[in-house]
CSV table of N, CA and C in Angstrom, one decimal:
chain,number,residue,atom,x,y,z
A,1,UNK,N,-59.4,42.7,-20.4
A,1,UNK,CA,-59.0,44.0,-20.1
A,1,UNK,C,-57.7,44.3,-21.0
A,2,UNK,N,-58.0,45.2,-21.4
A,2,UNK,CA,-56.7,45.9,-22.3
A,2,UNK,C,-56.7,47.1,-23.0
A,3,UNK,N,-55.2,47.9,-22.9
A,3,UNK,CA,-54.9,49.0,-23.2
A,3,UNK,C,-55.1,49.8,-24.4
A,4,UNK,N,-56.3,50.3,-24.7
A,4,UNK,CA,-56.8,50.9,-26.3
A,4,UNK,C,-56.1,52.4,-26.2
A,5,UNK,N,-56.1,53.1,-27.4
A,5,UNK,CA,-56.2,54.4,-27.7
A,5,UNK,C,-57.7,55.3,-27.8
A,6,UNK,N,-57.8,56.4,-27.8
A,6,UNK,CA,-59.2,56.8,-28.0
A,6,UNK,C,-59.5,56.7,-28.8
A,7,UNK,N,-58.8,56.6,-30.3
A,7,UNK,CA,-59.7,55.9,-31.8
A,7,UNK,C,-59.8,54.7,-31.6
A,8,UNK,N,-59.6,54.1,-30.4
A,8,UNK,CA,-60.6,52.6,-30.6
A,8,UNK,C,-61.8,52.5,-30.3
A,9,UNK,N,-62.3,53.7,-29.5
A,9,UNK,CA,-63.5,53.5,-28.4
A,9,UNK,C,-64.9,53.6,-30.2
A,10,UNK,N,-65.5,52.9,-30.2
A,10,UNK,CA,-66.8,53.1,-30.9
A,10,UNK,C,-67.4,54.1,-31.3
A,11,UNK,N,-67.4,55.1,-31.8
A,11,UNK,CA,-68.4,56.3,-32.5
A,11,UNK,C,-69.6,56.0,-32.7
A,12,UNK,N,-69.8,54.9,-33.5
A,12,UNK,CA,-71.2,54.0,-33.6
A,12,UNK,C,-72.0,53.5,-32.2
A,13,UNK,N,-71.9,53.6,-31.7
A,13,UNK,CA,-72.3,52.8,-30.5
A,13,UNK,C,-73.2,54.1,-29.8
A,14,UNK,N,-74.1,53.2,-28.8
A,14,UNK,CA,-74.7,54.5,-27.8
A,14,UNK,C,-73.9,53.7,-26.4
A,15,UNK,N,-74.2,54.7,-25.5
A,15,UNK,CA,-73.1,54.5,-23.9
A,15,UNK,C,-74.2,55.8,-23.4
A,16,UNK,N,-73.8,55.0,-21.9
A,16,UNK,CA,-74.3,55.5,-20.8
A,16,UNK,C,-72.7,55.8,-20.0
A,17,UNK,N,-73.1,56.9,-18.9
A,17,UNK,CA,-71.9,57.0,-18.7
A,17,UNK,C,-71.8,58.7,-18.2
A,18,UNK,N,-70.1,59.5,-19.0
A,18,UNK,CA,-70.0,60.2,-18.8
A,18,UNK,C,-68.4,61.0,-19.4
A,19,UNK,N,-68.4,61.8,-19.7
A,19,UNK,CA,-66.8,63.0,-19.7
A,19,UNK,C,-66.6,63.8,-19.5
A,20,UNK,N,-65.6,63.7,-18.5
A,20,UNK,CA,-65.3,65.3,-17.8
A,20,UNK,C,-64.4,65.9,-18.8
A,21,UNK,N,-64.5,67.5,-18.9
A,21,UNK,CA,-63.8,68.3,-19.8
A,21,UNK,C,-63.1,68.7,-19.4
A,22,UNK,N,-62.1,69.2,-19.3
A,22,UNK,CA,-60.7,69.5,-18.4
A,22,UNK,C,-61.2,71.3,-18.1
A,23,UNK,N,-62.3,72.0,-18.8
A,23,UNK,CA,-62.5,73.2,-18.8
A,23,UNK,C,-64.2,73.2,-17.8
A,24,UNK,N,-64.3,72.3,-17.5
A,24,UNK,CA,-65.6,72.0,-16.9
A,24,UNK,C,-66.2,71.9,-15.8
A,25,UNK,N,-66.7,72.2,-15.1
A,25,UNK,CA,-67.4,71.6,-13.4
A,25,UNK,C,-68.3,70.8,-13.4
A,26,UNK,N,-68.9,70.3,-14.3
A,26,UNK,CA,-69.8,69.1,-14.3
A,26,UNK,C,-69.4,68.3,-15.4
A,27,UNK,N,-69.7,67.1,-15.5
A,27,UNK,CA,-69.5,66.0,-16.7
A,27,UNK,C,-70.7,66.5,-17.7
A,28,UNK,N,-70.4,65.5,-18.9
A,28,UNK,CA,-71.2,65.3,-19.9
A,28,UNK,C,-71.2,64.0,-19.6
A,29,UNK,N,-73.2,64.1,-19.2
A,29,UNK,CA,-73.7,62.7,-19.1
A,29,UNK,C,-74.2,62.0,-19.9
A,30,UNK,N,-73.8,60.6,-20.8
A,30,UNK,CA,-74.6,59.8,-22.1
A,30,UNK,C,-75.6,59.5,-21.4
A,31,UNK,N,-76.7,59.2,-22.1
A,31,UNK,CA,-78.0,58.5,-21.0
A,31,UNK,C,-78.4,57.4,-22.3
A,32,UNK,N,-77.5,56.5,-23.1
A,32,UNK,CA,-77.7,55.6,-23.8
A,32,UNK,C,-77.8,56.9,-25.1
A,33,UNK,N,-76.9,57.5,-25.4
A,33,UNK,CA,-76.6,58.4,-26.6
A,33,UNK,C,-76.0,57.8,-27.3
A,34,UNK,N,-75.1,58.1,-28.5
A,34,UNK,CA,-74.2,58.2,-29.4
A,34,UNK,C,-73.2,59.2,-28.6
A,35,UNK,N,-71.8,58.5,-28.6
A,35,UNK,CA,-70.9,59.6,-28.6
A,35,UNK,C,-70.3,61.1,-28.9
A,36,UNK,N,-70.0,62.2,-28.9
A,36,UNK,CA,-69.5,63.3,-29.8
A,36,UNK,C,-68.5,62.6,-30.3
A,37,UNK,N,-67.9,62.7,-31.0
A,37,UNK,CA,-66.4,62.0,-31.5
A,37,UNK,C,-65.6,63.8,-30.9
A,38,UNK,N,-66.2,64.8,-31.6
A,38,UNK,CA,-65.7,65.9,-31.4
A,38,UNK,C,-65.0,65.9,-30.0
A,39,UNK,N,-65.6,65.4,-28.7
A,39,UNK,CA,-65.1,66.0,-27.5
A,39,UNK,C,-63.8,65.0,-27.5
A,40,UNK,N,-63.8,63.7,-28.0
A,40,UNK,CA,-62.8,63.1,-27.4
A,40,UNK,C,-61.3,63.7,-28.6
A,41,UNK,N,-61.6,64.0,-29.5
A,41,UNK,CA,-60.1,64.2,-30.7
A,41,UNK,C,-60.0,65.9,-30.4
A,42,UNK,N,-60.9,66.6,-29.2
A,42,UNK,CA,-60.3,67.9,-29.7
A,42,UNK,C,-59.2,68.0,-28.6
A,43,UNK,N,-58.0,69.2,-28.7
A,43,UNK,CA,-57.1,69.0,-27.9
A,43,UNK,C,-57.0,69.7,-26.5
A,44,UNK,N,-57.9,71.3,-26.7
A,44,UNK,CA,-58.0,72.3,-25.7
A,44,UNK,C,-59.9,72.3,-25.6
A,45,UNK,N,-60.8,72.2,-25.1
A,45,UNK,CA,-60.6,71.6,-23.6
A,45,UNK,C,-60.6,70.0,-24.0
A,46,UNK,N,-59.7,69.1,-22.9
A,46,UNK,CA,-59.6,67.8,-23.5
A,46,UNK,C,-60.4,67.1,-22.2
A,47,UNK,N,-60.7,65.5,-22.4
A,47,UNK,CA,-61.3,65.0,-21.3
A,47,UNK,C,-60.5,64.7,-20.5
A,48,UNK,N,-60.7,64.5,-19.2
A,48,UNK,CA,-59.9,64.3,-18.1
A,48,UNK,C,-60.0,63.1,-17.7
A,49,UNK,N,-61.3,62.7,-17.7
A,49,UNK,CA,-61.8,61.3,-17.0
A,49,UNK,C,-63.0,61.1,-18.0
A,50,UNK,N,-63.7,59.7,-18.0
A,50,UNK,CA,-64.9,59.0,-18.7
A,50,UNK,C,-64.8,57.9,-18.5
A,51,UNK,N,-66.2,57.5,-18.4
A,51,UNK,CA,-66.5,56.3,-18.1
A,51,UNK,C,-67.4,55.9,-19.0
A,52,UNK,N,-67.4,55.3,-19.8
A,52,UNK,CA,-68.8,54.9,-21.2
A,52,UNK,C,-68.9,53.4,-20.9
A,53,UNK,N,-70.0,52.8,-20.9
A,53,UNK,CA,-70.8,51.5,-20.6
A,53,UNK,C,-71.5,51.7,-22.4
A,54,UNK,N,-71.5,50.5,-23.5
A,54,UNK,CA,-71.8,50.1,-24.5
A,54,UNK,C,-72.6,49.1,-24.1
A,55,UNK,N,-73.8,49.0,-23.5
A,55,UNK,CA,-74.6,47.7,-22.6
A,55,UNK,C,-75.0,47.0,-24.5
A,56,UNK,N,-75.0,47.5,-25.2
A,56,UNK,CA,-75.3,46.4,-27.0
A,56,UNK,C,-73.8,45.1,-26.8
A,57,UNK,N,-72.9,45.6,-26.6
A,57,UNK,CA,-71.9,45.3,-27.0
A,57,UNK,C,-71.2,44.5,-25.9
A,58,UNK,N,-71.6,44.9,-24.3
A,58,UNK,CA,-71.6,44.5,-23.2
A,58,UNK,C,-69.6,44.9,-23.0
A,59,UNK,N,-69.9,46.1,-23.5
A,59,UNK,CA,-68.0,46.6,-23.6
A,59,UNK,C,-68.2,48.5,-22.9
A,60,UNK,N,-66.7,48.2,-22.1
A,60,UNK,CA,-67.0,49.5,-21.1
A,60,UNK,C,-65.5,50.3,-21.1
A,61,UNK,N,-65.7,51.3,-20.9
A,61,UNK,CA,-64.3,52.1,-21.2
A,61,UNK,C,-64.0,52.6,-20.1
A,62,UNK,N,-63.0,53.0,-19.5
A,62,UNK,CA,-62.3,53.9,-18.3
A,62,UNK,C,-61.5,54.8,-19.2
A,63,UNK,N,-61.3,56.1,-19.1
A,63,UNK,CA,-60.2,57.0,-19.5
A,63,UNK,C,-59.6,57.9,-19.0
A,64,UNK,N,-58.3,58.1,-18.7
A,64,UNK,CA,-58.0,58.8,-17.7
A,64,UNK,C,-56.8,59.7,-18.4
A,65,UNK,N,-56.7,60.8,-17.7
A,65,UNK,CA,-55.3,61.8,-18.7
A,65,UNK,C,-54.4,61.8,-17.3
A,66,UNK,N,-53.3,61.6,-17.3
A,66,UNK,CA,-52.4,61.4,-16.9
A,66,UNK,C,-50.8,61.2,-17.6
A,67,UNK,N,-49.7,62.1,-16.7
A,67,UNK,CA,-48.7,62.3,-17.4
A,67,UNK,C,-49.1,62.8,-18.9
A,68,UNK,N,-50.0,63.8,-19.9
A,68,UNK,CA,-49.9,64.7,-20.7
A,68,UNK,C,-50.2,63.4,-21.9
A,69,UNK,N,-51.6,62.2,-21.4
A,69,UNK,CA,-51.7,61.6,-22.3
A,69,UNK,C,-53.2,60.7,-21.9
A,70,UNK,N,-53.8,60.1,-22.6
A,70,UNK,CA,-55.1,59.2,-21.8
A,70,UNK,C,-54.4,57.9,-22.1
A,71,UNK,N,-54.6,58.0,-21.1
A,71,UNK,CA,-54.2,56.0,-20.6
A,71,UNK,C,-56.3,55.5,-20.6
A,72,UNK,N,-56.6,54.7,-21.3
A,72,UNK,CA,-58.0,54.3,-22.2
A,72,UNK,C,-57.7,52.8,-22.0
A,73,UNK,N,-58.4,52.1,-21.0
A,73,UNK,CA,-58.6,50.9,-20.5
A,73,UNK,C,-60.2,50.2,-20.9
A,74,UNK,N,-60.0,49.2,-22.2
A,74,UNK,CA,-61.2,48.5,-22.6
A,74,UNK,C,-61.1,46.9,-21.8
A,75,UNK,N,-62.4,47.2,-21.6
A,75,UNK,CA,-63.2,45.8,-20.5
A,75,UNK,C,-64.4,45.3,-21.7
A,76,UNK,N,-64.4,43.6,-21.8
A,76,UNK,CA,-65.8,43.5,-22.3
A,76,UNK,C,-65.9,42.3,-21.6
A,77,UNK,N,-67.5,41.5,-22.0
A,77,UNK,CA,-68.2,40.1,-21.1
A,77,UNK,C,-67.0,39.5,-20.4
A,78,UNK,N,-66.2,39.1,-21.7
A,78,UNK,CA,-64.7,37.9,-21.5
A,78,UNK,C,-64.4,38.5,-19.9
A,79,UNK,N,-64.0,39.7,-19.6
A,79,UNK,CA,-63.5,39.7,-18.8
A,79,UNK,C,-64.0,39.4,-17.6
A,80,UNK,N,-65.5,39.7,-17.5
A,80,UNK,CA,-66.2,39.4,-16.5
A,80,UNK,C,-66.6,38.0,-16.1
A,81,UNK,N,-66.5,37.5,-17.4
A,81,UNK,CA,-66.6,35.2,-17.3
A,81,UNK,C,-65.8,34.9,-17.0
A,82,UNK,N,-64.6,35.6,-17.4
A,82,UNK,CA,-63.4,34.8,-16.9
A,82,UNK,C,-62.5,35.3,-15.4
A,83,UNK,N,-63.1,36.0,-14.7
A,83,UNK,CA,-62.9,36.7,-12.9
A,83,UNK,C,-63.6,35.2,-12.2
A,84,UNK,N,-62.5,35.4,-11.0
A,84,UNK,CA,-63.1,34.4,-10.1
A,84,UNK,C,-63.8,34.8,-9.3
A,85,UNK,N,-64.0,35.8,-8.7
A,85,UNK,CA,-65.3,36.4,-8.3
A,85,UNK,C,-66.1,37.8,-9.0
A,86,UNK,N,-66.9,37.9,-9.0
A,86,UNK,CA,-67.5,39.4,-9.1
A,86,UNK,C,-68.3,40.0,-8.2
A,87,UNK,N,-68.4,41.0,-7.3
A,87,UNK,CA,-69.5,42.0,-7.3
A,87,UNK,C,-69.7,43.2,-7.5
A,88,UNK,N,-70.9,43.4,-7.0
A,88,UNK,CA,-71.3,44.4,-7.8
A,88,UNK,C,-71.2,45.9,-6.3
A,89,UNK,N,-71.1,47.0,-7.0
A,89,UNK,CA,-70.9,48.6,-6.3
A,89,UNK,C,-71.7,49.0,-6.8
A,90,UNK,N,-72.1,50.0,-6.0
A,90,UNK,CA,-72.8,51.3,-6.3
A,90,UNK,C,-72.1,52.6,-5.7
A,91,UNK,N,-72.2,53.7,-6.5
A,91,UNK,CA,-71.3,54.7,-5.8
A,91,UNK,C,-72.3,56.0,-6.3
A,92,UNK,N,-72.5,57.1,-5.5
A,92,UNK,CA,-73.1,58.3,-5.5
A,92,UNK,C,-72.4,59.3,-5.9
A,93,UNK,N,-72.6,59.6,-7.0
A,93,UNK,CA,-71.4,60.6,-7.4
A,93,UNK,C,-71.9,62.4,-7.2
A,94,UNK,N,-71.2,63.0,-7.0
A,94,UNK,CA,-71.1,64.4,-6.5
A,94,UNK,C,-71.9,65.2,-7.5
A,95,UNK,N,-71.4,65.2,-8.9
A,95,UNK,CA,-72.2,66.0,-10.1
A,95,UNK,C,-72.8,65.4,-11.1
A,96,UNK,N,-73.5,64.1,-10.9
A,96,UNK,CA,-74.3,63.9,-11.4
A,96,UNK,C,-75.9,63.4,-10.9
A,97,UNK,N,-76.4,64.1,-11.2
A,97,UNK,CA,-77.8,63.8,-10.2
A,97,UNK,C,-78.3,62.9,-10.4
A,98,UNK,N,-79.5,62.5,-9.4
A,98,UNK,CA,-80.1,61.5,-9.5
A,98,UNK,C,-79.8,60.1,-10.1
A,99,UNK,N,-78.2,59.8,-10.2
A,99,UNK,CA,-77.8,58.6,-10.6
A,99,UNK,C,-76.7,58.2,-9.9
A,100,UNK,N,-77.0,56.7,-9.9
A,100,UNK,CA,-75.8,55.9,-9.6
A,100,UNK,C,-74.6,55.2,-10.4
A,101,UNK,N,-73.6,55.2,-10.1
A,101,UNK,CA,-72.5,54.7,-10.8
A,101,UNK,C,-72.5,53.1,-10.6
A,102,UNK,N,-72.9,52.2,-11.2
A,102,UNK,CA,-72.9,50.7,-11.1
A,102,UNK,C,-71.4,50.3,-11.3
A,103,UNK,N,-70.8,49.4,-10.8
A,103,UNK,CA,-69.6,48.9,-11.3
A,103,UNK,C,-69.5,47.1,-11.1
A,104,UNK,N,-69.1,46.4,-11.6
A,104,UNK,CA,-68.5,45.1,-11.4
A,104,UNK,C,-67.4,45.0,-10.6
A,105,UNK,N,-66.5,44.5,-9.7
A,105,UNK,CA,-65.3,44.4,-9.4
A,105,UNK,C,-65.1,43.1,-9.4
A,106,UNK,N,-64.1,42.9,-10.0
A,106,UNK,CA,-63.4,41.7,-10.6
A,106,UNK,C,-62.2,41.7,-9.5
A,107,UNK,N,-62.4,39.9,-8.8
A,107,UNK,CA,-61.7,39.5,-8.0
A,107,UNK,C,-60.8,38.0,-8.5
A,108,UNK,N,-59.5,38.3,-7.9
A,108,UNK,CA,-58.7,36.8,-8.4
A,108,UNK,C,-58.4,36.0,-7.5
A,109,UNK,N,-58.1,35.0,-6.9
A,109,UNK,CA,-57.2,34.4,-6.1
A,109,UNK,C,-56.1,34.2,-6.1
A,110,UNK,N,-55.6,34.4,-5.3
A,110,UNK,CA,-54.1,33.8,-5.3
A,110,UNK,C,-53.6,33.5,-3.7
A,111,UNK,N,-52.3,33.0,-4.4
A,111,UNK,CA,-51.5,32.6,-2.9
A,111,UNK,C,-50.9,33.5,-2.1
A,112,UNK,N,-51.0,33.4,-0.9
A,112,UNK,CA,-50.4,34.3,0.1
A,112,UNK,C,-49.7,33.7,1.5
A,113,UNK,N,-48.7,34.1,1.8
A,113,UNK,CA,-47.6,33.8,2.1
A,113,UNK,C,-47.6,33.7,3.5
A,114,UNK,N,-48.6,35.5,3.9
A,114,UNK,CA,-49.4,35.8,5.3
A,114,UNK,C,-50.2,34.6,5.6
A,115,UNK,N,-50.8,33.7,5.0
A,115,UNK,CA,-51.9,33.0,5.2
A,115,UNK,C,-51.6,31.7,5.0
A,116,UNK,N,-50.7,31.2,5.8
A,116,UNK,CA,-49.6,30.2,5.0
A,116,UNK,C,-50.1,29.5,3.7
A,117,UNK,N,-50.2,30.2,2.7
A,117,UNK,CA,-50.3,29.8,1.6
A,117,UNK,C,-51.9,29.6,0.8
A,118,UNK,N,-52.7,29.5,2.0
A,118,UNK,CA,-54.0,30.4,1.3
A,118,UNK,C,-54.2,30.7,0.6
A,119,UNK,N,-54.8,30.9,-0.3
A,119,UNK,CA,-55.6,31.8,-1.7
A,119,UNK,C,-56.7,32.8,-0.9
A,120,UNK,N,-56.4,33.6,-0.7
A,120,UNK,CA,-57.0,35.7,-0.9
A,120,UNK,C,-57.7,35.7,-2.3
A,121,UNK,N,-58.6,36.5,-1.7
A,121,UNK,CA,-58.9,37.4,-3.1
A,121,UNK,C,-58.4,38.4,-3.0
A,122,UNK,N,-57.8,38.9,-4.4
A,122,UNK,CA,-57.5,40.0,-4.9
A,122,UNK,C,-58.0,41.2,-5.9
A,123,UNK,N,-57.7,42.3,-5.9
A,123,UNK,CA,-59.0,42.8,-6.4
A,123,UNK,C,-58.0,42.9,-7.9
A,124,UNK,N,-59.3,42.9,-9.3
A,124,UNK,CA,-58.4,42.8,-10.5
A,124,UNK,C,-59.0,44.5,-11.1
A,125,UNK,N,-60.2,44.5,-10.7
A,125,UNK,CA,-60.6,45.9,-11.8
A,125,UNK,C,-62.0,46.4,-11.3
A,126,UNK,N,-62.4,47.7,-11.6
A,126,UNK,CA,-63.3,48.4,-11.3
A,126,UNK,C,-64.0,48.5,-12.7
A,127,UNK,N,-64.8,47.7,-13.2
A,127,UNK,CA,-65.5,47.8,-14.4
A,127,UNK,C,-67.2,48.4,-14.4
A,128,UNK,N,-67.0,49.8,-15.0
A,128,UNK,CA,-68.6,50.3,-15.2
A,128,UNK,C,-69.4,50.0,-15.9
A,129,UNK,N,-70.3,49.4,-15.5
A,129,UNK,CA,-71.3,48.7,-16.5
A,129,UNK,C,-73.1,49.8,-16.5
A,130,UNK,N,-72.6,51.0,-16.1
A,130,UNK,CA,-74.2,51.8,-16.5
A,130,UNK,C,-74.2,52.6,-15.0
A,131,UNK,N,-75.8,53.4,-15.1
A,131,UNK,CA,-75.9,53.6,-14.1
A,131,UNK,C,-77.2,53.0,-13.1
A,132,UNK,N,-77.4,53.4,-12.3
A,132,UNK,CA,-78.7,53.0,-11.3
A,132,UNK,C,-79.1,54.0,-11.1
A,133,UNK,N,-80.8,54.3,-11.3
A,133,UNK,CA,-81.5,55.4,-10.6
A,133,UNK,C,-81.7,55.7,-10.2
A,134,UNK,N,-81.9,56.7,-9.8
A,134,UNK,CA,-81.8,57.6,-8.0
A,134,UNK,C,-80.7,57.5,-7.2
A,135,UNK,N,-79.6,56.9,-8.1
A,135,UNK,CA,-78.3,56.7,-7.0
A,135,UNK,C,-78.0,55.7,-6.0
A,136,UNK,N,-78.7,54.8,-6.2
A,136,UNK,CA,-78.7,53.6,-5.4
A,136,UNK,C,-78.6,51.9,-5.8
């Protein structure tokens, strides 16, 4: 996991996924497309949120605009081999039909203090890896 800019994210690549437009009520959904480069470099309407899954490359993006900037969080395999647990989510999202949102959640252990000294899992990341059909 680590903190990219949006000229890192791949142009070349196809992704599944999705970008909300800041001018929009529904996303723009990839269904294993090529990216617009257009939507992510233009400034007015800009994306708000995206989530792109690169299943060639096994590399996944989060983007988010916040404080008047995208904070752009890249995840690839490494990060998922090297979690001490993973499962897997499914989430039903409001405006996109007939699909589900898959994710990985990456869990760590550690010590805790409550538990006299126990190892918890802890949660590390919500990583989207595609969608599931029919939402489920």
């Amino acid at each position: 996991m680590r903190q990219v800019t949006l000229s890192d994210i791949n142009r070349d690549a196809t992704y599944d996924g999705y970008l909300w437009l800041s001018d929009a009520t529904e996303p723009v959904v990839l269904d294993g497309e090529k990216l617009d480069s257009a939507l992510l470099e233009q400034e007015n309407p800009f994306v708000i949120e995206a989530l792109l899954y690169d299943a060639a490359a096994s590399r996944s993006y989060a983007v988010r605009y916040a404080d008047g900037r995208h904070v752009v969080t890249e995840f690839d395999a490494d990060d998922i081999n090297a979690a001490g647990r993973v499962t897997e989510k499914c989430f039903v999202p409001l405006r996109i039909k007939h699909r589900g949102l898959h994710f990985k959640q990456l869990w760590s252990p550690r010590g805790d203090e409550l538990c006299e000294g126990m190892p918890v899992l802890e949660p590390v990341a919500m990583i989207f890896v595609g969608f599931n059909d029919g939402g489920q």
